[in-house]
Short mmCIF file of C-alpha atoms and ligand atoms in Angstrom, two decimals:
data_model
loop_
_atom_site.label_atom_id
_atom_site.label_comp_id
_atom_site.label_asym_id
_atom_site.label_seq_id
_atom_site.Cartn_x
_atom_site.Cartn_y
_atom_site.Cartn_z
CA UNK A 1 94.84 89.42 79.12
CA UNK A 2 97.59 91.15 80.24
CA UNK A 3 97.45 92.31 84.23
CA UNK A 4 97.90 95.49 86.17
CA UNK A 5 101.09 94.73 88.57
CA UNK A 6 103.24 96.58 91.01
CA UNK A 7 106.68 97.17 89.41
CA UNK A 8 108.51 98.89 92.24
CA UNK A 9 107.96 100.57 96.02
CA UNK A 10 109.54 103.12 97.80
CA UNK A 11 109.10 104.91 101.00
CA UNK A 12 110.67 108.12 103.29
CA UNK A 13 110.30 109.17 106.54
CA UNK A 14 111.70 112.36 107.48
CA UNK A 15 114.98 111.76 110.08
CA UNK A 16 113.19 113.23 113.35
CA UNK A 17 111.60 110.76 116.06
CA UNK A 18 109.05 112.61 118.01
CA UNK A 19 108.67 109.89 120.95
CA UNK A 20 105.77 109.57 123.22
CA UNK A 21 108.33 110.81 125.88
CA UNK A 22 108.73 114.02 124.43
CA UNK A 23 105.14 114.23 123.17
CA UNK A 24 104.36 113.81 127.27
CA UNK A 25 106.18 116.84 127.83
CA UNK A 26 104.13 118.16 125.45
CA UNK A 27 100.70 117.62 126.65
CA UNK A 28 99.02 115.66 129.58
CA UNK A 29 99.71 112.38 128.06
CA UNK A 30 102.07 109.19 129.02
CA UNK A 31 104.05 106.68 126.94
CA UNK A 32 101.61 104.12 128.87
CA UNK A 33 98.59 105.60 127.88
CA UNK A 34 99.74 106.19 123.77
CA UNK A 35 101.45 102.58 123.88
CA UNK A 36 98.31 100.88 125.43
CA UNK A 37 95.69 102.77 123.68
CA UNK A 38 97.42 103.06 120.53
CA UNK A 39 100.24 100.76 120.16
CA UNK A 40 102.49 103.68 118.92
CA UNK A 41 105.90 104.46 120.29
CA UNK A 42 107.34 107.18 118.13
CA UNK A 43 106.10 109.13 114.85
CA UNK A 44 108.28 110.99 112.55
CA UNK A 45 107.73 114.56 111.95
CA UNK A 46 108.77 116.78 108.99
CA UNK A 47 111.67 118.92 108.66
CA UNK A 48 111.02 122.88 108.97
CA UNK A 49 110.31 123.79 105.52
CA UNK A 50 110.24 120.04 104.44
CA UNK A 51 107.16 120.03 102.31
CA UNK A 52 104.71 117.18 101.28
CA UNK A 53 105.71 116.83 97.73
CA UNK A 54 109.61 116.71 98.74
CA UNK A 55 108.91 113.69 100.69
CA UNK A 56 107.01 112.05 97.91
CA UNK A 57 109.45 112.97 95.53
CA UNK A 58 112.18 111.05 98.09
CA UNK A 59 109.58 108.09 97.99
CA UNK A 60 109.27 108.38 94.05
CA UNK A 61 112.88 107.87 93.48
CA UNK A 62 112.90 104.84 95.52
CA UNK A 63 110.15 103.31 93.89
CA UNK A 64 112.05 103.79 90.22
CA UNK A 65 115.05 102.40 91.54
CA UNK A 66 113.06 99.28 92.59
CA UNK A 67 111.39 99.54 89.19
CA UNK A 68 114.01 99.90 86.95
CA UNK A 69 112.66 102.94 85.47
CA UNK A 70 113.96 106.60 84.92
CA UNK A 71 111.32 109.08 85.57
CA UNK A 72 110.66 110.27 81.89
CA UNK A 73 109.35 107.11 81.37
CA UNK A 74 106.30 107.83 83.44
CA UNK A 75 103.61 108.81 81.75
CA UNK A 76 100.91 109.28 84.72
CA UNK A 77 101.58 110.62 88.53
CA UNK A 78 98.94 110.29 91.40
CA UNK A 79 99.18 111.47 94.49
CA UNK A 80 97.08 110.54 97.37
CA UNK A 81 96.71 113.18 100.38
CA UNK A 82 95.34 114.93 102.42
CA UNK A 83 98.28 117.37 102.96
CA UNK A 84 99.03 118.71 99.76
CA UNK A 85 101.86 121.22 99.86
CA UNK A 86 98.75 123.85 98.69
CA UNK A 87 95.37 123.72 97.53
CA UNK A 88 95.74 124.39 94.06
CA UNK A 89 97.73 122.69 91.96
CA UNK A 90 97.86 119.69 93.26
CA UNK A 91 100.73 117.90 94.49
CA UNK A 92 101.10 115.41 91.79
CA UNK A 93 102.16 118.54 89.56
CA UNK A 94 104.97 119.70 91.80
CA UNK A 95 106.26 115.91 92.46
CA UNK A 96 106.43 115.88 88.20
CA UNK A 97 108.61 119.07 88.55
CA UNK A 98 110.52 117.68 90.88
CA UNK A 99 111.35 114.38 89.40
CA UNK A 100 111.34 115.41 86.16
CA UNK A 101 108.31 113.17 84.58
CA UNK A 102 107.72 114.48 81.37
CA UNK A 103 105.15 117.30 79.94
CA UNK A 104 102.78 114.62 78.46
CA UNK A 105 102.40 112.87 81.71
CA UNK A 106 98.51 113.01 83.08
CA UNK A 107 98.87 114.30 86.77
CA UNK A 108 96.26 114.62 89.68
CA UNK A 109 95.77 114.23 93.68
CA UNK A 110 93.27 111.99 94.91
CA UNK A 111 91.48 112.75 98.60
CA UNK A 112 90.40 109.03 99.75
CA UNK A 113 92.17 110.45 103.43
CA UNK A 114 94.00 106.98 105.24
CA UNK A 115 92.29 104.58 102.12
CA UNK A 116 93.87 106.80 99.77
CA UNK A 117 96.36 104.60 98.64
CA UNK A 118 93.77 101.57 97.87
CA UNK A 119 91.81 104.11 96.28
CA UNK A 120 94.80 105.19 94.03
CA UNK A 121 95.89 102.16 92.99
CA UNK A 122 92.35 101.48 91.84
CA UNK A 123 92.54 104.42 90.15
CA UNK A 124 95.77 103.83 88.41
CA UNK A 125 94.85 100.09 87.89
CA UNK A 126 92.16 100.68 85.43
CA UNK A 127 93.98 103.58 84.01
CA UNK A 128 96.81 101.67 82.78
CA UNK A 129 94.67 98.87 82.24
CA UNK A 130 92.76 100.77 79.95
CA UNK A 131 96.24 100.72 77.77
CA UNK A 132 96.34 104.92 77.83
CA UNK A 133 98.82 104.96 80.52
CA UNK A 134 101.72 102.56 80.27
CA UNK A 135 103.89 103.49 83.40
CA UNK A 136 102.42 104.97 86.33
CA UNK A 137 103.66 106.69 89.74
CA UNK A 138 101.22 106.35 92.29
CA UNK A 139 102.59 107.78 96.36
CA UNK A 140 100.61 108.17 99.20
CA UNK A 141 102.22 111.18 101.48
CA UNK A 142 101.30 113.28 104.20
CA UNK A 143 102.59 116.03 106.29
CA UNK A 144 99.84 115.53 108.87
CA UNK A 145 102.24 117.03 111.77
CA UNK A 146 101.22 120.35 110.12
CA UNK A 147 97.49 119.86 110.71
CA UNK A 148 97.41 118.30 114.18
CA UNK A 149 96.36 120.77 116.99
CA UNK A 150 99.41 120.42 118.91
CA UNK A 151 97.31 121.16 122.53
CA UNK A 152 94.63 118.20 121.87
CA UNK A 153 95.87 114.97 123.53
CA UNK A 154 93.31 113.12 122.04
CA UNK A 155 94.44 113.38 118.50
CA UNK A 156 97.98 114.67 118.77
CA UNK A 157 99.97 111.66 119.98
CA UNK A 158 98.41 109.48 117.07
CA UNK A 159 99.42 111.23 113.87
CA UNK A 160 103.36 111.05 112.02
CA UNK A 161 104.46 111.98 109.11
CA UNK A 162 105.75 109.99 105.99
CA UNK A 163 105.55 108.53 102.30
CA UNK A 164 105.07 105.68 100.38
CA UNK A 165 105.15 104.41 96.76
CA UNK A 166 104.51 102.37 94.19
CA UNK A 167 104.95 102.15 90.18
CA UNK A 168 102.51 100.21 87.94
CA UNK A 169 102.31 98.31 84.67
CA UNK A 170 101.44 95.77 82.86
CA UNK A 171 102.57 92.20 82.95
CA UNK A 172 101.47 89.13 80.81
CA UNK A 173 102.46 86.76 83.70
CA UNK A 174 99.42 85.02 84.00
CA UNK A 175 97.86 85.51 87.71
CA UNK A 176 99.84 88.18 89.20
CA UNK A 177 99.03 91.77 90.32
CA UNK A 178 96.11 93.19 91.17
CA UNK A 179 93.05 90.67 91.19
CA UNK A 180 90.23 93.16 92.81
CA UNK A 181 89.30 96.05 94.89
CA UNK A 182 86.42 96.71 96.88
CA UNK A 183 85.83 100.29 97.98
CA UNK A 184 83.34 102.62 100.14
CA UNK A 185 82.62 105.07 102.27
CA UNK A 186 79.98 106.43 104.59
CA UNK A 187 79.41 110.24 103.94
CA UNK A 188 77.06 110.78 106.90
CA UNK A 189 80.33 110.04 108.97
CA UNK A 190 82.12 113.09 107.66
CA UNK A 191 82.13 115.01 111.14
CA UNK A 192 83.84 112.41 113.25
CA UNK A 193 86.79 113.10 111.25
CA UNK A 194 87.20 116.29 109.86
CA UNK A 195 89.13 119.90 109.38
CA UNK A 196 86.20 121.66 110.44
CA UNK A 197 87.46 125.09 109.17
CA UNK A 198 89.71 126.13 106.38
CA UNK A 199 87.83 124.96 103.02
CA UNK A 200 84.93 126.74 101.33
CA UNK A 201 81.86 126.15 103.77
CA UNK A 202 83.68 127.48 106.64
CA UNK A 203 86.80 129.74 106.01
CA UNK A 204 89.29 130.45 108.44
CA UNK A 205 88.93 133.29 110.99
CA UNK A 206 90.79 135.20 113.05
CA UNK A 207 89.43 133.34 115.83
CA UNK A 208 88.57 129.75 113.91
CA UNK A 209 92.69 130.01 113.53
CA UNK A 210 93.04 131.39 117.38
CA UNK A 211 90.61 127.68 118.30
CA UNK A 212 92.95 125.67 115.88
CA UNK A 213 89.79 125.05 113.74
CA UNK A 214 91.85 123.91 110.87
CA UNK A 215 92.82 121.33 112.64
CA UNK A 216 92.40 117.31 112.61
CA UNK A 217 89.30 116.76 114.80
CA UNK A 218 88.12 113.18 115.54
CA UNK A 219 85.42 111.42 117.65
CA UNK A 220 88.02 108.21 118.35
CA UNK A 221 86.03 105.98 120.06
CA UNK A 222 83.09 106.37 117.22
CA UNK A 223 85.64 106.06 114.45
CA UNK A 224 87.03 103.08 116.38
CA UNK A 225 84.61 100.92 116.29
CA UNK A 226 83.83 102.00 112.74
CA UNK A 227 87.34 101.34 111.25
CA UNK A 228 86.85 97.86 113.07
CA UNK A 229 83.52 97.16 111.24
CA UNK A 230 84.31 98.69 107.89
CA UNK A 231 87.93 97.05 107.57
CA UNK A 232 86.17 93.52 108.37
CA UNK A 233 83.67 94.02 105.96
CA UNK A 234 86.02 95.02 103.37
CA UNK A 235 88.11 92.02 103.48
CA UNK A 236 85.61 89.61 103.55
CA UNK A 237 83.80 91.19 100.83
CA UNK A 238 86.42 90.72 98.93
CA UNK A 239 87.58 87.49 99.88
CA UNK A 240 84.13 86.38 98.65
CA UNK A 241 84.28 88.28 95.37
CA UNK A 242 87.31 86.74 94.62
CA UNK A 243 86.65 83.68 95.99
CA UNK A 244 89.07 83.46 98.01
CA UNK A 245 89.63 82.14 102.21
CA UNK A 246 91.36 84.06 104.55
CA UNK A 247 93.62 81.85 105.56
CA UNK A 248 95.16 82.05 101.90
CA UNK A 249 96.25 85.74 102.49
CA UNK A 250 100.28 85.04 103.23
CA UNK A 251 100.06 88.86 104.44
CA UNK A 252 97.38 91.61 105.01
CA UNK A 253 98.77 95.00 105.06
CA UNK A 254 96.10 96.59 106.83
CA UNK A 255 96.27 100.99 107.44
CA UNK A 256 98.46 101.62 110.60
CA UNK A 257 95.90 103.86 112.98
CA UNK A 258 96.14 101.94 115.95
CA UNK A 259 97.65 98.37 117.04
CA UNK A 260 94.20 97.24 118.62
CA UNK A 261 92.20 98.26 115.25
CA UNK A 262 94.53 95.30 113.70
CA UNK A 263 94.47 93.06 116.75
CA UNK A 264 90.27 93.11 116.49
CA UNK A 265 90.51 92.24 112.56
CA UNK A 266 93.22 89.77 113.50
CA UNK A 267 90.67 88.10 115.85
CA UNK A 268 87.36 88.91 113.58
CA UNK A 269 89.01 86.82 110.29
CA UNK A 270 90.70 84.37 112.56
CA UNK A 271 94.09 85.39 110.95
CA UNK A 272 97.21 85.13 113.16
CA UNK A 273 98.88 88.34 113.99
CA UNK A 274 101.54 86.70 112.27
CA UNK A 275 99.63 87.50 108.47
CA UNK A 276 99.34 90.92 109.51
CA UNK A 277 102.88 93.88 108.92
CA UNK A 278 102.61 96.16 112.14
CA UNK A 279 104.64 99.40 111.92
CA UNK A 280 102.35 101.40 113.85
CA UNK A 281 104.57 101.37 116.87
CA UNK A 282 107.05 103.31 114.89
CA UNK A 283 105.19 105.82 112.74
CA UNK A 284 102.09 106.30 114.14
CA UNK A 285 99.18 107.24 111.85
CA UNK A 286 100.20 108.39 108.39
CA UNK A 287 97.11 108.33 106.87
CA UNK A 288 97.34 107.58 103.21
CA UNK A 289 101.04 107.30 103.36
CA UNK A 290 100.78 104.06 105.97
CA UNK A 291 99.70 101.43 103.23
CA UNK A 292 102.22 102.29 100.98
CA UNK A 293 104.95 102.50 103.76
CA UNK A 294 104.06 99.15 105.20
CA UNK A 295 104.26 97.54 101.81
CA UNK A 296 107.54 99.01 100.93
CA UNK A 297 109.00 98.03 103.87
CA UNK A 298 107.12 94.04 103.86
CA UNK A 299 108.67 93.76 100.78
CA UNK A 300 112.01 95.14 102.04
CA UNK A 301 112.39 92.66 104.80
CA UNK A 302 111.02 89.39 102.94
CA UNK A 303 107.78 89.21 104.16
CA UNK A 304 106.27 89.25 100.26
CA UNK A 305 107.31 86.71 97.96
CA UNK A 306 106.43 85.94 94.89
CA UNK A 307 103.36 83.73 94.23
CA UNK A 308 102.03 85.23 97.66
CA UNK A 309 98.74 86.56 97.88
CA UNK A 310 98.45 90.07 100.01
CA UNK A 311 95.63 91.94 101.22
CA UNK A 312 95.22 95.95 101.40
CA UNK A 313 93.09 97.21 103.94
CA UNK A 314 92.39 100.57 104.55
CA UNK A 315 89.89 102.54 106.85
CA UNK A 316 89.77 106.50 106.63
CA UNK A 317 87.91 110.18 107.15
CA UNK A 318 85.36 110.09 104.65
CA UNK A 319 84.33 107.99 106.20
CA UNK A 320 86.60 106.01 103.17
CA UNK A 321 87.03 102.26 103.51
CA UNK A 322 88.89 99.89 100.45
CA UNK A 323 90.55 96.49 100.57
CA UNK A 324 92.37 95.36 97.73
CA UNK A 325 94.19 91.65 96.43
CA UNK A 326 97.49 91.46 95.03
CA UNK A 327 99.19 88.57 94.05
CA UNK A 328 103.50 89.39 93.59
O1 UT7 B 1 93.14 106.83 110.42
C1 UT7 B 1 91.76 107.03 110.45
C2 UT7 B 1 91.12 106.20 111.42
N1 UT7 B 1 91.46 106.59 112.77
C3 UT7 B 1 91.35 105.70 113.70
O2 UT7 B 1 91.06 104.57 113.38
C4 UT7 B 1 91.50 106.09 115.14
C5 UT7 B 1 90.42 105.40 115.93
N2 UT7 B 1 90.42 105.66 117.36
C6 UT7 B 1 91.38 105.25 118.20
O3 UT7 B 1 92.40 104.75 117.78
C7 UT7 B 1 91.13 105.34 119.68
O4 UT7 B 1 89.78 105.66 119.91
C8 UT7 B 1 92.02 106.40 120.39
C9 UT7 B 1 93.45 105.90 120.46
C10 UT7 B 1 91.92 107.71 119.67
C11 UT7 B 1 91.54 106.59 121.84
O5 UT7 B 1 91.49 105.37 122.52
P1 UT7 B 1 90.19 105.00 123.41
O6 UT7 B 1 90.50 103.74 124.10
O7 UT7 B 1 89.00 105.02 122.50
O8 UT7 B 1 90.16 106.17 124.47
P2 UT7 B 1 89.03 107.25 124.73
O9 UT7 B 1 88.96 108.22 123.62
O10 UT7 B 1 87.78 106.57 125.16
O11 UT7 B 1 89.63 107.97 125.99
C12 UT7 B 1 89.77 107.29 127.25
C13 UT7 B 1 90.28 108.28 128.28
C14 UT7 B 1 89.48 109.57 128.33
O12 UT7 B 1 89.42 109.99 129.68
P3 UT7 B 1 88.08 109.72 130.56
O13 UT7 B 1 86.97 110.42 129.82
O14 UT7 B 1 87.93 108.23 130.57
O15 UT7 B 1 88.44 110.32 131.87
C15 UT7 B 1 90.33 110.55 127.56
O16 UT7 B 1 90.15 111.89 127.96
O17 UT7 B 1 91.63 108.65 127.96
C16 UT7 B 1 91.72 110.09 127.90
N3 UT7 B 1 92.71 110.45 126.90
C17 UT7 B 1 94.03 110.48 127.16
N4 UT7 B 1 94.73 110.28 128.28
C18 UT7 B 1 96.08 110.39 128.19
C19 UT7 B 1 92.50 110.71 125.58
N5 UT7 B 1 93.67 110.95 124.99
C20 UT7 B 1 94.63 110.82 125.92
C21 UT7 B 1 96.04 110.93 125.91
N6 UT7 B 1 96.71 110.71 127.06
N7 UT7 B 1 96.72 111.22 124.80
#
């Protein structure tokens, strides 16, 4: 049976460093405190007028050129966000514009938040799987510097902006690509990560606007010790699924929030740090663009080769969790 495998990646990040120097100008924060706490050093933030789409479409072309494909041979686009350039249409339709996919292609944004991209390539998996879709674009973006209150300390000096993606097919080479995914998600956690106002239950106001209501609001320390629990749990679900030990992963490429959140699932699967790609200290959270940008830069600098067996792990507002298998 023929498998699902990753063809291509590609990632952007837009050319400004925001460091935690600049951020401590900023707000009552230090580059002690965000290194310690977070492991980040610097984020990258948007250019004015640089929109979501235009840095997935940067990603996009990346990923094609790894691929060997020209965009009108895509015949599905998905875009995971939570920063779409608007709410309606989505940003999969403008990033088809843009790159010049074709009329017939099926495209759609998927809100999984920071698993979005383990979500997606779920998604897109079966899709193509299914033999309906052939060649599929799949990018996890955000613009999350234009959603973070920029007076709260406690979430401001975590968040970057960036993209990532990847291009699917199938392959009859026997054992690669994507063995298995394993997703979740706690709804009752929905308020310790949340844009409180802004969508339909709770418009913006004058005065919501005046609070920064539509902002990124998070409980940290709750979520923390969430992301630590669900992330285990969804790798050693899968590992068992699969059956599979962890000390056969060559590389996890677990979501970049924080550099402790990976040192605790480092120590909790008795992995080395070694099997795990850390960019965190450079880009800071990019929600569901940190998978994909982690990937495409693992495979960049040698860390995947093939035969090896990676693991996705992802953690997210939702509260979202998914872990995935990929053999290259
Ligand atoms: O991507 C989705 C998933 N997101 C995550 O996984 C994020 C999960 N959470 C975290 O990464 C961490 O909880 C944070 C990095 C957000 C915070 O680290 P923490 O060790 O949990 O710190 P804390 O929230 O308990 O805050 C400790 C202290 C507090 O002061 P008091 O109450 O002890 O006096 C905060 O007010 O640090 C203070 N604080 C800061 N100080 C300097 C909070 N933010 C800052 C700051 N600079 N930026």
């Amino acid at each position: 049976m023929p498998s699902t495998v990753i063809l291509g990646t590609g990632s952007y990040a837009p050319e400004r460093i925001l460091s935690n120097a600049e951020l401590s100008k900023m707000v009552d924060t230090s580059d002690e405190w965000i290194r310690t706490r977070s492991g980040i050093r610097e984020r990258r933030i948007a250019a004015p007028g640089e929109a979501t789409s235009d840095m997935a479409v940067q990603a996009a072309k990346r990923a094609l050129l790894d691929a060997g494909l020209k965009a009108d041979e895509i015949d599905l686009v998905v875009v995971a966000t939570v920063t779409p350039d608007m709410l309606m249409p989505s940003c999969a339709c403008l990033v088809q514009h843009k790159l010049g996919v074709p009329t017939s292609a099926a495209c759609f944004d998927l809100n999984a938040a920071c698993s979005g991209f383990v979500y997606a390539l779920d998604t897109v998996c079966a899709m193509v799987a299914s033999g309906r879709y052939k060649k599929a674009l799949l990018i996890g973006v955000e613009k999350l510097s234009a959603v973070v209150d920029w007076q709260d300390r406690t979430t401001c000096v975590l968040f970057g902006d960036g993209a990532g993606a990847a291009v699917v097919g199938l392959s009859s080479e026997e054992g690669k690509g994507l063995i298995g995914t394993r997703l979740g998600s706690f709804g009752e956690g929905a308020e310790l990560l949340h844009i409180p106002r802004g969508g339909t239950s709770a418009p913006s106001t004058p005065e919501s606007i005046a609070a920064r209501d539509h902002c990124i609001r998070m409980k940290g320390k709750e979520v923390f010790k969430l992301a630590v629990r669900a992330m285990d749990e969804a790798a050693r679900d899968i590992l068992e699924q699969y059956h599979f030990r962890a000390d056969q992963i060559s590389l996890v490429i677990p979501h970049q929030a924080n550099l402790r959140i990976i040192e605790a699932l480092s120590e909790y699967l008795e992995l080395p740090m070694e099997r795990f790609f850390v960019n965190v200290e450079r880009y800071g959270n990019t929600s569901a663009a940190s998978i994909p940008l982690a990937l495409d830069e693992a495979r960049r600098t040698g860390r995947i080769k093939s035969g090896d067996l990676t693991m996705l792990v992802a953690f997210g507002a939702g509260l979202t969790y998914g872990s995935a298998l990929v053999r290259w």
